[in-house]
mmCIF file of C-alpha atoms in Angstrom:
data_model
loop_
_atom_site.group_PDB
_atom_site.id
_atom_site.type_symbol
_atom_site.label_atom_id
_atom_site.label_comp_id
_atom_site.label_asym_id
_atom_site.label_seq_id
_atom_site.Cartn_x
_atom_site.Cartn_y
_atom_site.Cartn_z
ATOM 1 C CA UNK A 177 95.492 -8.629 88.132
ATOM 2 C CA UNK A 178 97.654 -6.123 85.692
ATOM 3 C CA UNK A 179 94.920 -7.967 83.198
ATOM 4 C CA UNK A 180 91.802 -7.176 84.999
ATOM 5 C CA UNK A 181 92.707 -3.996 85.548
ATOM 6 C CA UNK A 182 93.619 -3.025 82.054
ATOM 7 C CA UNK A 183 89.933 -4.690 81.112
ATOM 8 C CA UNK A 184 88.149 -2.665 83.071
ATOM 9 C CA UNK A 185 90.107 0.628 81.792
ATOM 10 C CA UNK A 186 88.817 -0.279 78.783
ATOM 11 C CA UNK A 187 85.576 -0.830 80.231
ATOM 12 C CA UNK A 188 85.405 2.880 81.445
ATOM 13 C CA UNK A 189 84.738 4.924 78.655
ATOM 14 C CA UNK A 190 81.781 2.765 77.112
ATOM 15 C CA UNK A 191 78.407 4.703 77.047
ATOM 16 C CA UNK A 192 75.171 2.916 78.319
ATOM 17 C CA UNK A 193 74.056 1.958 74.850
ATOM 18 C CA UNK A 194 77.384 0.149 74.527
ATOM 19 C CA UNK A 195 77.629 -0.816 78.387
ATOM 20 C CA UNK A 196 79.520 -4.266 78.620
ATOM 21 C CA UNK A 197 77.820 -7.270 79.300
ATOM 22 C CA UNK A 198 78.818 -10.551 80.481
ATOM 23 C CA UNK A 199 77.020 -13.896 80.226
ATOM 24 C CA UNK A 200 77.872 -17.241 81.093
ATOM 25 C CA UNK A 201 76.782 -20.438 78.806
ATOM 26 C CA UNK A 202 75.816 -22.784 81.946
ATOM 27 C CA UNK A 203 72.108 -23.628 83.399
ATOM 28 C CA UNK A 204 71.567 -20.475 85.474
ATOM 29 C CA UNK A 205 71.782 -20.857 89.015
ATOM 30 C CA UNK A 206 69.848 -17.765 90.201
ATOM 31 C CA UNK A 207 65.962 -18.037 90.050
ATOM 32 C CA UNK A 208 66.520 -14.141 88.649
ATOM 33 C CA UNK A 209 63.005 -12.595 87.385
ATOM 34 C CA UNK A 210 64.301 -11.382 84.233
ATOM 35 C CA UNK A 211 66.370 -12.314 81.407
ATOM 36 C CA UNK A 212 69.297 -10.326 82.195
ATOM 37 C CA UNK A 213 70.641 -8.291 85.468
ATOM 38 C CA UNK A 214 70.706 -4.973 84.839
ATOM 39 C CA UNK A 215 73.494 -3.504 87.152
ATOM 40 C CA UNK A 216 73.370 0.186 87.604
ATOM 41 C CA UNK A 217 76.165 2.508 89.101
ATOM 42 C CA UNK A 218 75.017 6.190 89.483
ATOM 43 C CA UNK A 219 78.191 8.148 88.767
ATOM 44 C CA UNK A 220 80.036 8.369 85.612
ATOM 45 C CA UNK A 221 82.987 5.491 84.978
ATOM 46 C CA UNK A 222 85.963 5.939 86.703
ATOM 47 C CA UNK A 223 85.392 6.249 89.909
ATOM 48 C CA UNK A 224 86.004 3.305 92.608
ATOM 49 C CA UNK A 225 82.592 1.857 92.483
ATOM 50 C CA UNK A 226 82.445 1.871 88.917
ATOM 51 C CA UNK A 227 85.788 -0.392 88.682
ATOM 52 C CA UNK A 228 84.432 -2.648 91.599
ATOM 53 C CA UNK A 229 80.874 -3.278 89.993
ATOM 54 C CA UNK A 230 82.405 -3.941 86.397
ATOM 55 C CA UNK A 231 84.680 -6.934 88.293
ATOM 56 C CA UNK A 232 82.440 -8.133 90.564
ATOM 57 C CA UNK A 233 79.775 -8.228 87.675
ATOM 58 C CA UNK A 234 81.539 -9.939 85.158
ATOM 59 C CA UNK A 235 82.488 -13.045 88.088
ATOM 60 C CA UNK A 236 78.617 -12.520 88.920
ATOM 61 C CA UNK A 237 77.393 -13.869 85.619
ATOM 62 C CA UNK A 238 80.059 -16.694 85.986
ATOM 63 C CA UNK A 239 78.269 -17.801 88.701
ATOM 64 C CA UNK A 240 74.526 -17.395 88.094
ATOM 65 C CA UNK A 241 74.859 -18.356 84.212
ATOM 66 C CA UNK A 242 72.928 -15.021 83.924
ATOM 67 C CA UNK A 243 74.309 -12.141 80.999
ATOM 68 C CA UNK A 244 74.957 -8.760 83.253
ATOM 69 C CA UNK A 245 75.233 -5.810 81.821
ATOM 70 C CA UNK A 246 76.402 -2.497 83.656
ATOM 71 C CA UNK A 247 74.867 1.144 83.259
ATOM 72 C CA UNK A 248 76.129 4.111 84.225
ATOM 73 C CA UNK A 249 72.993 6.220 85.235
ATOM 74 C CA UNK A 250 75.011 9.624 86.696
ATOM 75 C CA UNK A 251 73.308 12.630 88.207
ATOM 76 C CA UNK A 252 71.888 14.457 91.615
ATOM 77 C CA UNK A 253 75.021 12.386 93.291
ATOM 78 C CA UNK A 254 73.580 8.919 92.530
ATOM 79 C CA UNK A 255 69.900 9.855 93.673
ATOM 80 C CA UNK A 256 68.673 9.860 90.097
ATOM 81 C CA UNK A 257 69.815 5.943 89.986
ATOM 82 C CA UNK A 258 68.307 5.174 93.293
ATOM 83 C CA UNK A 259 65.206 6.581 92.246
ATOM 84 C CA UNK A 260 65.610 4.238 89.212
ATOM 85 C CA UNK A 261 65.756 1.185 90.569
ATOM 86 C CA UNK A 262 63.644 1.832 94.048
ATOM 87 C CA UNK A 263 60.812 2.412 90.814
ATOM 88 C CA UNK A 264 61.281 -0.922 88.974
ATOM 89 C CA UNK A 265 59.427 -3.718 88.990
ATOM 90 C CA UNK A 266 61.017 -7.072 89.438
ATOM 91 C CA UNK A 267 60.686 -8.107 85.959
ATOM 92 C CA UNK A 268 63.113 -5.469 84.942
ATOM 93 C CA UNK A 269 65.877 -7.167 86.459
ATOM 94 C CA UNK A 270 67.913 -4.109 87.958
ATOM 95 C CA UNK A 271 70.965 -4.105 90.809
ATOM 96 C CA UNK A 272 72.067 -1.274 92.086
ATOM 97 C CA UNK A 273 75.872 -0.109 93.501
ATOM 98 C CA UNK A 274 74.910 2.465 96.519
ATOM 99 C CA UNK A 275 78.002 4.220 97.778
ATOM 100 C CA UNK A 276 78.484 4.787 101.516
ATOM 101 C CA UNK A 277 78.014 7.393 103.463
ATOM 102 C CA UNK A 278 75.787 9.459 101.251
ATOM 103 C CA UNK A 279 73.584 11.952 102.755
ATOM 104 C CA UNK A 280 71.009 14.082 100.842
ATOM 105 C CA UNK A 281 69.365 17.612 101.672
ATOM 106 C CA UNK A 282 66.219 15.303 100.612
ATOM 107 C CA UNK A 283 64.415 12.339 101.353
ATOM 108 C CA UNK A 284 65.890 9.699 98.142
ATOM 109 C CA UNK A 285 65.459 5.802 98.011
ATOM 110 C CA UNK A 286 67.178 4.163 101.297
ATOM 111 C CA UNK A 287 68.375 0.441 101.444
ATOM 112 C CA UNK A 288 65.691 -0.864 104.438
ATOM 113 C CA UNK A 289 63.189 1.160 103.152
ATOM 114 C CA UNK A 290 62.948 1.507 99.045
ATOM 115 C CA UNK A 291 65.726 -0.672 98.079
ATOM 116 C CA UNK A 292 65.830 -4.108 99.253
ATOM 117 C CA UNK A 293 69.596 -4.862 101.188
ATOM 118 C CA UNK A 294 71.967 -7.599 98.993
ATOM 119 C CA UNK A 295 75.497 -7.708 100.753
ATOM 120 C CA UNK A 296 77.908 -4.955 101.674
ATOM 121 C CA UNK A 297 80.278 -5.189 98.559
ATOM 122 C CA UNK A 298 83.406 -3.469 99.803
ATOM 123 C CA UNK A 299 84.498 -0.961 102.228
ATOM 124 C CA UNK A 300 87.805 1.269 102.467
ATOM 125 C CA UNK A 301 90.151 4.819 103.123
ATOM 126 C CA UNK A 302 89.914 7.860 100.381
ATOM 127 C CA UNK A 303 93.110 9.856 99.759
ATOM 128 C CA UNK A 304 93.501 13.717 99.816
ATOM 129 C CA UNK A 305 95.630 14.658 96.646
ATOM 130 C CA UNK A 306 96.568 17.739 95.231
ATOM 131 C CA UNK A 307 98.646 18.476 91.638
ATOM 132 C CA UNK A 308 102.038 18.135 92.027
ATOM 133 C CA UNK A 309 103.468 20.660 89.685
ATOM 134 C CA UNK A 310 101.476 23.208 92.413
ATOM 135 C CA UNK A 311 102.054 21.007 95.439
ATOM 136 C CA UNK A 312 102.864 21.594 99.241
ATOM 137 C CA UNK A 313 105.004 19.534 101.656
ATOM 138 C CA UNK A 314 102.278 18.074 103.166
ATOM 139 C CA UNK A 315 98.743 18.125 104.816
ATOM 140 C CA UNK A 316 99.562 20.861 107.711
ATOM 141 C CA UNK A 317 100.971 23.197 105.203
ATOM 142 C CA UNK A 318 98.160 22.716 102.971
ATOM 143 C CA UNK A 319 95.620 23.534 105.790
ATOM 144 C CA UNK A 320 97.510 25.872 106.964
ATOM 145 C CA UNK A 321 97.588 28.187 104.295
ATOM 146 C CA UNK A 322 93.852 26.982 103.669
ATOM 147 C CA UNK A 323 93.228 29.329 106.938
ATOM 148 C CA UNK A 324 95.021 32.193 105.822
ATOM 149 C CA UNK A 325 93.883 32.300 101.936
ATOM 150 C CA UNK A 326 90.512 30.372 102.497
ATOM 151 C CA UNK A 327 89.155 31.695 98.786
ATOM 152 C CA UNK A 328 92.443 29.762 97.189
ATOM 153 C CA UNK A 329 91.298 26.862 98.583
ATOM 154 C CA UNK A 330 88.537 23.887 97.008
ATOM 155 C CA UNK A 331 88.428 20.150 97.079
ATOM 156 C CA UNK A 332 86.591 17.977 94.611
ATOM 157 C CA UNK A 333 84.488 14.566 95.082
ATOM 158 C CA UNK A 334 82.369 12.687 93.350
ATOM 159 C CA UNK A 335 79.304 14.567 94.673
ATOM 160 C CA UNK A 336 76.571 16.527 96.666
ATOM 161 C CA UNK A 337 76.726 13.991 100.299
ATOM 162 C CA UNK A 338 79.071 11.908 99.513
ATOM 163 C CA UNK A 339 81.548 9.897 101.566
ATOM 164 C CA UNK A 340 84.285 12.230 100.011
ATOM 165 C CA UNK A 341 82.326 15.078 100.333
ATOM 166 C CA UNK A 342 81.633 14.377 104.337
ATOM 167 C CA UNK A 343 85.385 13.226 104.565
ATOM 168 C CA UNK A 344 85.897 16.986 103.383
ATOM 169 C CA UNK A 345 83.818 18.793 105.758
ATOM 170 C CA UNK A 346 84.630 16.624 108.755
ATOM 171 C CA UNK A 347 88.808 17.678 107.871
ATOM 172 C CA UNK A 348 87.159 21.564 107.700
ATOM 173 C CA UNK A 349 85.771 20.740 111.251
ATOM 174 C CA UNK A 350 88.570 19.588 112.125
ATOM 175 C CA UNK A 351 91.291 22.038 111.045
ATOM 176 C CA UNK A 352 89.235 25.453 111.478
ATOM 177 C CA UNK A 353 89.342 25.910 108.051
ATOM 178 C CA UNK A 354 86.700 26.570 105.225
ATOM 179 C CA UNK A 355 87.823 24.593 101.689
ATOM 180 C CA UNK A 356 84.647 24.912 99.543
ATOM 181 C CA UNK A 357 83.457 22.032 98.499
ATOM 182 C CA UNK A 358 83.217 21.270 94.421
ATOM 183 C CA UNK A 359 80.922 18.369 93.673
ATOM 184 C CA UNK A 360 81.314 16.164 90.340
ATOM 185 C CA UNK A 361 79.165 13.899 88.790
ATOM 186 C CA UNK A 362 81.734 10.921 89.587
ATOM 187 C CA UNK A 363 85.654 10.280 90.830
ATOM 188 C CA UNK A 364 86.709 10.043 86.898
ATOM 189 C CA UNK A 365 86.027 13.566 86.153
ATOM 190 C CA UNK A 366 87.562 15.109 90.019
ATOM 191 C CA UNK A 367 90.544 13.400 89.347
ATOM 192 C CA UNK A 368 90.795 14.931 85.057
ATOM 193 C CA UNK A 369 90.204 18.245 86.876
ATOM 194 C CA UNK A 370 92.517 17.759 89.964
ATOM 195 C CA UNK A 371 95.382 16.287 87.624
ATOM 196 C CA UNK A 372 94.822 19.349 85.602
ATOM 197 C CA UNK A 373 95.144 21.973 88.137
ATOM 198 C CA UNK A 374 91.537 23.180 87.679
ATOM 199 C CA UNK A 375 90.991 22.604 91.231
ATOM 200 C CA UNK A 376 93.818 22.462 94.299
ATOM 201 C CA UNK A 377 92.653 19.030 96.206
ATOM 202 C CA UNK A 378 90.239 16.239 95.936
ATOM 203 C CA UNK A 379 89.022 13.540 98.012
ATOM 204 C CA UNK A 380 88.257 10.018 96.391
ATOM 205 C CA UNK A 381 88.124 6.826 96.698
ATOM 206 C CA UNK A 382 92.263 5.058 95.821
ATOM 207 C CA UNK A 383 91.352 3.373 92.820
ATOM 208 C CA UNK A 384 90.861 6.284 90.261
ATOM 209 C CA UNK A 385 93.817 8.335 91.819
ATOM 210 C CA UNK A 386 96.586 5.740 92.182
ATOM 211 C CA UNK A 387 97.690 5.687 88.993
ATOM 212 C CA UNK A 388 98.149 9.781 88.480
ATOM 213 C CA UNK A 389 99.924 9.264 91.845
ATOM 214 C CA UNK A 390 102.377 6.589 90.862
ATOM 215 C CA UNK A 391 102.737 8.791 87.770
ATOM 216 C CA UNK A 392 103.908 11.835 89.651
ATOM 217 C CA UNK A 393 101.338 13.547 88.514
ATOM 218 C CA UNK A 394 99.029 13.865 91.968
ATOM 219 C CA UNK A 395 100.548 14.310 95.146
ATOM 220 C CA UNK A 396 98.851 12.284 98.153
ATOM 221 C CA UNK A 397 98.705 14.166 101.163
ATOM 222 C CA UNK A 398 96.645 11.805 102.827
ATOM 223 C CA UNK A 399 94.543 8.787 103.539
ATOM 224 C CA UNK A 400 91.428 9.106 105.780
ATOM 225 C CA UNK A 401 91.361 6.317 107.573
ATOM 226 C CA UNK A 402 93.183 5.350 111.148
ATOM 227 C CA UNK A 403 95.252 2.724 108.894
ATOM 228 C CA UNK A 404 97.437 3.659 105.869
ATOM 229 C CA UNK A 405 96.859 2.092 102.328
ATOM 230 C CA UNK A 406 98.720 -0.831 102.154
ATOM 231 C CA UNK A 407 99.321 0.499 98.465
ATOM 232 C CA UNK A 408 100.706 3.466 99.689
ATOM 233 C CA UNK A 409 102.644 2.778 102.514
ATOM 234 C CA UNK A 410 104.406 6.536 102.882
ATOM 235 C CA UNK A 411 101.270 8.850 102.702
ATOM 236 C CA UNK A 412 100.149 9.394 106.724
ATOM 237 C CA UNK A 413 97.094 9.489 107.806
ATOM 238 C CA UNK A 414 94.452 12.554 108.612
ATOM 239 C CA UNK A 415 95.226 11.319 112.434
ATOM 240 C CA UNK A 416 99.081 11.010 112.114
ATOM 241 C CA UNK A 417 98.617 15.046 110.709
ATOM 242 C CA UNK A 418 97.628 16.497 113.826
ATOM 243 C CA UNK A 419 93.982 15.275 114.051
ATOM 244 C CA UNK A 420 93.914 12.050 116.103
ATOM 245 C CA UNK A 421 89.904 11.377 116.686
ATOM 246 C CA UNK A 422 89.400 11.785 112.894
ATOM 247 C CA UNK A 423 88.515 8.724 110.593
ATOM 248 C CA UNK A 424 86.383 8.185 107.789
ATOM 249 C CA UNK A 425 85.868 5.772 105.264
ATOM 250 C CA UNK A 426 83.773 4.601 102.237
ATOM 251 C CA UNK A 427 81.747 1.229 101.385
ATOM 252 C CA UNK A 428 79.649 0.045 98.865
ATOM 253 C CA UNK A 429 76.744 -2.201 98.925
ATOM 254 C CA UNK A 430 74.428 -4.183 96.424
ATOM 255 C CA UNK A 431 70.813 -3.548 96.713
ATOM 256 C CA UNK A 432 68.051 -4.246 94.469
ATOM 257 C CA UNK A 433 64.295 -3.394 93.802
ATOM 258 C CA UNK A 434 62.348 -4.123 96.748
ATOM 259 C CA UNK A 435 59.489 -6.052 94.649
ATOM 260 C CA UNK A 436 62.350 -9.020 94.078
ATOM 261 C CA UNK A 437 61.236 -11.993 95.473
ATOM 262 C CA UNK A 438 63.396 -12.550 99.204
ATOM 263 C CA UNK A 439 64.308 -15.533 98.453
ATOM 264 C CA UNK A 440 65.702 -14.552 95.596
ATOM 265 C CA UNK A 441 67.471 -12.140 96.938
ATOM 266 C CA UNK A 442 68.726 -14.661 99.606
ATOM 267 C CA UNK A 443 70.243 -16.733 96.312
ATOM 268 C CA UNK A 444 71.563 -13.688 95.253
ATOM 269 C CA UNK A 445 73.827 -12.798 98.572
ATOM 270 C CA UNK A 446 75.231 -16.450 98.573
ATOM 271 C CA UNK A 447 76.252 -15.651 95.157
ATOM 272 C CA UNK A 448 77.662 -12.350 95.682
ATOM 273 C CA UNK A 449 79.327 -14.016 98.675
ATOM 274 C CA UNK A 450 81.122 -15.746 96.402
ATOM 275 C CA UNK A 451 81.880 -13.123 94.028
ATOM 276 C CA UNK A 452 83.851 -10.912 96.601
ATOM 277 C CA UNK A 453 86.176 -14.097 97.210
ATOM 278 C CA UNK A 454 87.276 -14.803 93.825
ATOM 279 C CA UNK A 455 90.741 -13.481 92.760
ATOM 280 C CA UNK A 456 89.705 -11.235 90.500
ATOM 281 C CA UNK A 457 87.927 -9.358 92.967
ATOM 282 C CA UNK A 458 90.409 -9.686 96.039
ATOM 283 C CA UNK A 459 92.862 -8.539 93.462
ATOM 284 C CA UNK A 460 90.413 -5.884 92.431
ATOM 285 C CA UNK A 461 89.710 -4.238 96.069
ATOM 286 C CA UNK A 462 93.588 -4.902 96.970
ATOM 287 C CA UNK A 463 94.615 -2.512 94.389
ATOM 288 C CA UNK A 464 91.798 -0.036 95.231
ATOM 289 C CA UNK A 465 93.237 -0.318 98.607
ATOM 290 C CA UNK A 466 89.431 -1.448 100.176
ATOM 291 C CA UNK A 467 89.008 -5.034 101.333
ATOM 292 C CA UNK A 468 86.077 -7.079 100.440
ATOM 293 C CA UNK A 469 82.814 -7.388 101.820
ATOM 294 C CA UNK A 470 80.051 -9.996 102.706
ATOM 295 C CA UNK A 471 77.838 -11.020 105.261
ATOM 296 C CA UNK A 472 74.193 -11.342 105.288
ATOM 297 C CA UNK A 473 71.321 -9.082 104.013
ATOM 298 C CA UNK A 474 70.981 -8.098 107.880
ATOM 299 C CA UNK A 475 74.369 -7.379 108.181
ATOM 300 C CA UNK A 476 74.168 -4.464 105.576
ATOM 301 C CA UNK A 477 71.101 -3.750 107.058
ATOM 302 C CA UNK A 478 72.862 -3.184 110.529
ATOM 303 C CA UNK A 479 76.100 -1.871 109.341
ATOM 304 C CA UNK A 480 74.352 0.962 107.157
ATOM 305 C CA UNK A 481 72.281 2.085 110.094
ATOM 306 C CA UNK A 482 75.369 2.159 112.516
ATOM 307 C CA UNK A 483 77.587 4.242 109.994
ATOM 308 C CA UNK A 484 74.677 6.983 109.226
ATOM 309 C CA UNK A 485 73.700 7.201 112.698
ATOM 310 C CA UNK A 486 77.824 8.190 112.874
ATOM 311 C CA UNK A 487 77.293 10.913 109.971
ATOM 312 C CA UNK A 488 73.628 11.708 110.779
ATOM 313 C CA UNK A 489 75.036 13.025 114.589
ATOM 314 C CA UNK A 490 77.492 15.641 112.660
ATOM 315 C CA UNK A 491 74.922 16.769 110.043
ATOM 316 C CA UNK A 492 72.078 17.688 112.686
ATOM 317 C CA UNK A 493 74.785 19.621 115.047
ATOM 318 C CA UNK A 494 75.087 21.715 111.950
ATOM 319 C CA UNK A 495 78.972 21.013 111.461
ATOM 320 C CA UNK A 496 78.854 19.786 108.057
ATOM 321 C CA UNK A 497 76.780 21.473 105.452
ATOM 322 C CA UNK A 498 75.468 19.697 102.586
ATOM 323 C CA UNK A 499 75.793 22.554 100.059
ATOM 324 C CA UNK A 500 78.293 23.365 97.856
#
């Protein structure tokens, strides 16, 4: 896995013109209406989904005997890649990684409604981390001095509506406290400025900020999900902090352009369904401290609409606010 990993680190830093693709030399297998599959990720490499889609694409192409290629379209928090591929035609040939929760102020492309439902790809905690040359005992200290110096006080994420941005706001409902909320255009950049000390806390998804936290060089205050991270079996939980009904977590799903064929699409899940069991993928999600995904097209369909109806209940009694 120490392999894949240091693949897709190298991965990271290529540019769209030189994103990486992988094709396999075998009959395809997927009645795909294009040449290639285009798979876009709307936030800048680095981040969790970023990592995820580069493995999962590369054992993708394995199986279909199609060449993938991954783009990073960043911007607006992913709505400028939704809009994207909700636009294409099937002949273009475009995937899509959609984070989860994300919430807009505005109506953008919804999986159900613009974007057709693939398969739920993976799902899993984010971690609260701070510097540790500037760092506090732990999460009750931090807050606490969050309520007395509330201007001292910002977290990062990877954008506007984000899971890591509502993870924030629900802790801020929470603890009484008022951390402003400093959106980036993905979890590579947060953790650069986090590392540096530009900001005092972020909230991402494991995989970008395990390795500055094995290094010493962020401090993990905690995970926000009822269950540690396996990979890091001594950071508590938001509950075990002093907040015992909180819990939130991130997924991400495939979707695609809804003019592909469904029974394409219906090829393409089994295959994906394959894709998340493969070792290079289990190993993937393992160390991003997520676990894999599957299930039908309907189950995304069914699990998205049960987790925003969760999110959607907090946002309209005004308790989290979507700007910065």
């Amino acid at each position: 896995m120490k392999s894949v990993i240091r693949r897709c680190a190298l991965w990271l830093g290529c540019a769209t013109a030189l994103a990486p693709a992988w094709s396999a030399q075998a009959e395809p297998a997927l009645a795909w209406p294009a040449r290639q599959i285009t798979w876009v990720v709307g936030f800048v490499p680095g981040g969790t989904a970023d990592v995820l889609t580069r493995v999962a694409a590369q054992e993708l192409s394995r199986r279909s005997g199609l060449t993938v290629v991954v783009e990073n379209k960043a911007g607006a928090s992913g709505a400028i890649a939704l809009q994207l591929v909700a636009r294409s035609q099937a002949s273009d040939g475009y995937l899509i990684t959609v984070p989860g929760p994300l919430i807009y102020p505005n109506p953008q492309p919804a999986i159900g409604k613009e974007l057709a439902p693939v398969m739920l790809l993976a799902q899993g905690p984010m971690v609260i981390v701070g510097p540790a040359s500037r760092s506090l005992p732990g999460l009750a200290e931090v807050l606490a001095d969050a309520r007395k110096h509330p201007e001292a006080w910002s977290f990062g994420s990877s954008g506007n509506g984000t899971s890591q941005h509502l993870a924030g706001e629900l802790l801020n409902q929470y603890a009484g406290t008022r951390i402003m909320h400093v959106p980036y255009k993905g979890g590579g950049q947060a953790v650069s400025d986090v590392a540096g000390g530009q900001i005092p806390l972020a909230i991402l998804g494991s995989a970008p900020v395990l390795p500055q936290i094995r290094a010493g060089v962020l401090k993990a205050y905690a995970v926000t999900t009822r269950a540690r991270l396996a990979s890091l079996p001594d950071v508590p939980t938001v509950a075990e902090s002093g907040f015992p009904d909180y819990d939130a977590s991130q997924w991400f799903s495939v979707a695609a352009s809804p003019a592909v064929d469904a029974a394409v699409l219906d090829q393409l899940n089994a295959l994906l369904r394959q894709t998340v069991q493969s070792r290079a993928f289990q190993d993937a999600v393992a160390t991003a401290g997520m676990t894999a995904g599957g299930g039908s097209r309907a189950d995304l369909q069914r699990f998205i609409a049960d987790d925003s109806a969760k999110w959607r209940k907090l946002l309209d009694s005004g308790a989290i606010k979507l700007g910065n």
